[in-house]
Amino acid sequence: MQEFVQPSQSTTTNCTREQYDADYARSIAEPDAFWLEQAQRLDWITPPTKGGEWSYDPVEIRWFADGTLNLCHNAVDRHLANKADKTALIFEPDDPDGKVRKLTYAELHGEVVRMANALKAMGVTKGARVTLYMPMVVEGVVAMLACARLGAIHSVVFGGFSPEALAGRIIDCESEFVITADEGRRGTKPIPLKANVDAAVDEHETPVKGVLVIAHTGADIAMKDGRDHWYADLASDEDCPCEPMAAEDPLFILYTSGSTGKPKGVLHTTGGYGVWTACTFHYVFDYQPADVFWCSADIGWITGHSYVTYGPLLNGATQVIFEGVPNYPDHGRFWQVIAKHKVSIFYTAPTAIRAMMREGDGFVTSHDRSSLRLLGSVGEPINPEAWRWYRDVPGEGRCPVVDTWWQTETGGIMLTTLPAAHAMKPGCAGLPFFGVQPQLVDNEGGVLDGVAEGNLCLIASWPGQARTLYGDHERFVQTYFSTYKGKYFTSDGCQRDENGYYRITGRVDDVINVSGHRMGTAEVESALVLHPRVAEAAVVAFPHDIKGQGIYCYVTLNAGEDGSDDLAAELRQQVRKEIGPVATPDRIHFTDGLPKTRSGKIMRRILRKIAENDYGSLGDTSTLADPSLVDRLIEGRVDG
Ligand code: WT7
């Protein structure tokens, strides 16, 4: 186990060790009283009198059910009383010499109202699903808030997903509206967002009737009469009140990959999600009014929802929105942005940390980091070497590091240390946040106490928990609550040490974590077998120095076909077309067969071991239909 790293002495803090102990104990002993108190972080139209009303068998989850509120009001309007002139957003463009745009809360309010009026003009009403396919620009955040203002349900699709993937997500939630931009831009590379929307809508049967287009790069794009509208043409400053919402009214759908089938539309509701993101932001980032916060995640992922759009703005914070990438114009861009905007709290992913670490300290040390006081990590396990580098080099050994474990389904941070309260352990997320009750179980569901390693479950609901999968509650129940009856199963492996600290070891299901992004092996396999020359495919993860995990594909071809570099390139292209560049296979291994049991089940364990280059522990291969295949697979292993 790693050594403890003591927290820095802090003169102002939102939580000391004593407060954590007392509040955590209370959050478990009297959850309703505790959370009704935390709910007061938000302005309610009707304050709730009910806390959690939930059951995991059958599965039904409600929090604050008799309360009404609007989250856009909470993120924007309510700050006008005493923070109207405070900076809400600092937009840093892809081009380091481009124009920085700063919006005060009053200006943000103006933009949100304009956007909400544009959506209304297209016919968006309460409960409508609105798909966002946006670059990382101010209008992305504004569009999410405008939906919340009208009570429309946003479904943000990451701009790196393909038209096919976008179409699937539009169709699944029967979304009639899309908000996009002419183009995005990342490291000078243009991303053809509007053209992708056209491909998605024109080549598939979708219910889309209105597309709102933001002019971002000024690229020449096609507009379809009657369907497509320029934002500037529909925006207006008329009064546009916030729609009163019940706490359990849906706020958004966000698609994420699972171990089987199509991506799942994880549904979050208004009151509980709002309380969870507001509360975790306050405590985990030890937020103080003068802070400048920056979370480098894209709004296309849950991290961007909870710690770009909602958490910071619900707290009235000032934050940076960054359009670009960490390696343009050079590997020092993050630190240049931090120096430029005097960022005090920085939240990023291990994959970015590892990529920067490899480029040498000079890219970091040549920029002033004296504004920084806290660093955060999210999305995948952070290896202790990267953790130490993050703390010592960018953090100058003085900034605490919070390693925050959570998931799309949890809505916000679940396991972490609190900056001034807890010693840190490199590689360990840490302790449960208020109200979180982790439990480790063995494969048979037996509860493991004390120092242990097992499957991580959560045995009590928390306000930020996803309520269902859009349109498929049965799949919600099956996916999360059926492996261990009466418990929420995270699908993560986890260790607990003698101090009660949790260390996540990674997914135990068929989900690959590529650079902090979830990818289902089944999705990649489905994309591969669409190729006319492919017979069968099996996809597994392998350890990757930068990405954390890479995508390793075993492919068998139809009789008479042979593998080649050209075919491998075609298959990569096929996956990019079906899912998007985020899912590009790292390695393609053509094989004459896949290891199967006599009953025809693919033995993925063996495929994983070979991809990992770990042959010592292949385990029992005697049940294979063709045991000689293993040697051929080892021989044909693709490396680099
Ligand atoms: C999966 C969830 C959390 C928002 C971004 C990803 C892995 C996430 C950590 C961490 C170890 C982590 C887990 C989890 N994960 N954070 N700090 N340490 N693993 O959300 O796409 O829903 O992925 O990411 O495996 O299950 P997501």
XYZ file of N, CA and C and ligand atoms in Angstrom, residues 256-257 301-303 307 347 350 377-382 402-410 412-413 415 427-429 490-493 503-508 511 513 516-519, ligand 1:
162
model
N -24.245 6.382 -22.342
C -22.961 5.825 -21.946
C -22.926 4.354 -22.329
N -21.701 3.830 -22.467
C -21.553 2.454 -22.931
C -21.670 1.470 -21.781
N -19.428 14.675 -21.827
C -19.291 13.601 -20.836
C -19.933 14.047 -19.536
N -20.147 13.112 -18.630
C -20.792 13.478 -17.357
C -19.941 14.476 -16.566
N -18.614 14.370 -16.660
C -17.775 15.307 -15.905
C -18.070 16.740 -16.329
N -19.381 19.146 -13.486
C -18.348 20.052 -12.979
C -17.892 21.084 -14.008
N -9.005 20.533 -12.583
C -9.570 19.176 -12.530
C -9.392 18.547 -13.896
N -6.314 11.446 -15.709
C -4.987 10.806 -15.683
C -4.355 10.664 -17.066
N -8.291 14.812 -10.056
C -8.150 13.795 -11.092
C -9.453 13.021 -11.189
N -9.821 12.619 -12.392
C -11.092 11.915 -12.594
C -11.090 11.086 -13.861
N -11.826 9.979 -13.848
C -12.124 9.258 -15.085
C -11.561 7.866 -15.165
N -10.460 7.598 -14.469
C -9.831 6.280 -14.523
C -8.847 6.217 -13.359
N -8.380 5.032 -13.049
C -7.407 4.949 -11.965
C -6.165 5.767 -12.326
N -5.613 6.491 -11.358
C -4.368 7.226 -11.614
C -3.234 6.421 -10.975
N -7.045 15.696 -5.242
C -8.201 14.839 -4.973
C -8.395 13.891 -6.154
N -8.386 12.592 -5.863
C -8.620 11.559 -6.875
C -10.065 11.127 -6.693
N -10.924 11.591 -7.598
C -12.371 11.458 -7.398
C -12.928 10.323 -8.220
N -13.481 9.315 -7.547
C -14.130 8.208 -8.262
C -15.632 8.437 -8.331
N -16.175 8.290 -9.517
C -17.621 8.311 -9.699
C -17.942 7.808 -11.092
N -19.185 7.884 -11.502
C -19.631 7.338 -12.788
C -20.757 8.199 -13.357
N -21.021 8.026 -14.644
C -22.157 8.706 -15.261
C -23.416 8.471 -14.417
N -23.561 7.251 -13.935
C -24.765 6.855 -13.200
C -24.834 7.444 -11.794
N -23.699 7.871 -11.242
C -23.742 8.389 -9.861
C -23.996 9.896 -9.827
N -22.370 12.474 -9.636
C -21.288 13.305 -9.111
C -20.351 12.452 -8.272
N -19.392 13.131 -7.653
C -18.296 12.465 -6.937
C -18.816 11.614 -5.770
N -16.364 8.828 -4.156
C -15.228 8.466 -3.303
C -14.127 9.482 -3.565
N -2.871 6.884 -5.754
C -3.470 5.687 -6.339
C -4.774 5.280 -5.688
N -5.124 5.906 -4.558
C -6.380 5.595 -3.856
C -7.347 6.749 -3.997
N -8.589 6.474 -4.382
C -9.572 7.550 -4.407
C -9.787 8.079 -2.987
N -21.504 -1.326 -9.168
C -20.811 -0.316 -9.973
C -20.093 -0.896 -11.184
N -19.856 -2.231 -11.165
C -19.025 -2.903 -12.182
C -17.541 -2.573 -12.033
N -17.144 -1.976 -10.913
C -15.726 -1.735 -10.657
C -15.193 -2.708 -9.612
N -13.932 -3.122 -9.817
C -13.217 -3.857 -8.797
C -12.575 -2.851 -7.858
N -9.429 1.878 -3.170
C -8.626 1.993 -4.385
C -9.363 1.232 -5.485
N -9.712 1.945 -6.540
C -10.442 1.318 -7.649
C -9.426 0.608 -8.540
N -9.692 -0.671 -8.830
C -8.746 -1.411 -9.673
C -9.185 -1.432 -11.137
N -10.408 -0.978 -11.415
C -10.867 -0.921 -12.806
C -12.111 -1.761 -13.025
N -12.653 -1.671 -14.219
C -13.909 -2.343 -14.538
C -13.741 -3.857 -14.506
N -14.764 -4.525 -14.012
C -14.748 -5.985 -14.041
C -15.730 -6.519 -15.086
N -16.347 -3.492 -20.281
C -16.253 -2.082 -20.646
C -14.782 -1.696 -20.591
N -11.910 1.324 -20.553
C -11.782 2.739 -20.212
C -10.605 3.315 -21.010
N -10.118 7.565 -20.151
C -11.200 8.057 -19.309
C -12.571 8.010 -19.975
N -12.643 7.453 -21.185
C -13.934 7.340 -21.869
C -14.363 5.885 -21.913
N -15.627 5.667 -21.617
C -16.142 4.306 -21.573
C -16.494 3.801 -22.948
N -16.024 2.605 -23.264
C -16.296 2.001 -24.560
C -16.730 0.562 -24.322
C -15.872 4.612 -14.765
C -17.020 5.538 -15.005
C -16.361 9.860 -13.279
C -16.722 10.654 -14.440
C -15.962 10.317 -15.673
C -16.088 8.881 -16.108
C -13.722 4.803 -13.886
C -13.802 7.114 -12.881
C -12.158 7.037 -11.459
C -11.135 7.211 -10.477
C -10.525 4.979 -10.821
C -12.270 5.773 -12.080
C -14.436 3.672 -13.187
C -15.904 3.998 -13.392
N -13.298 5.863 -12.967
N -13.123 7.832 -11.980
N -10.953 8.373 -9.839
N -10.352 6.143 -10.195
N -11.460 4.753 -11.761
O -17.418 8.465 -16.042
O -17.624 7.389 -18.272
O -19.282 6.919 -16.446
O -16.934 6.031 -16.323
O -14.653 5.330 -14.827
O -14.112 2.462 -13.802
O -16.751 2.881 -13.341
P -17.892 7.204 -16.825
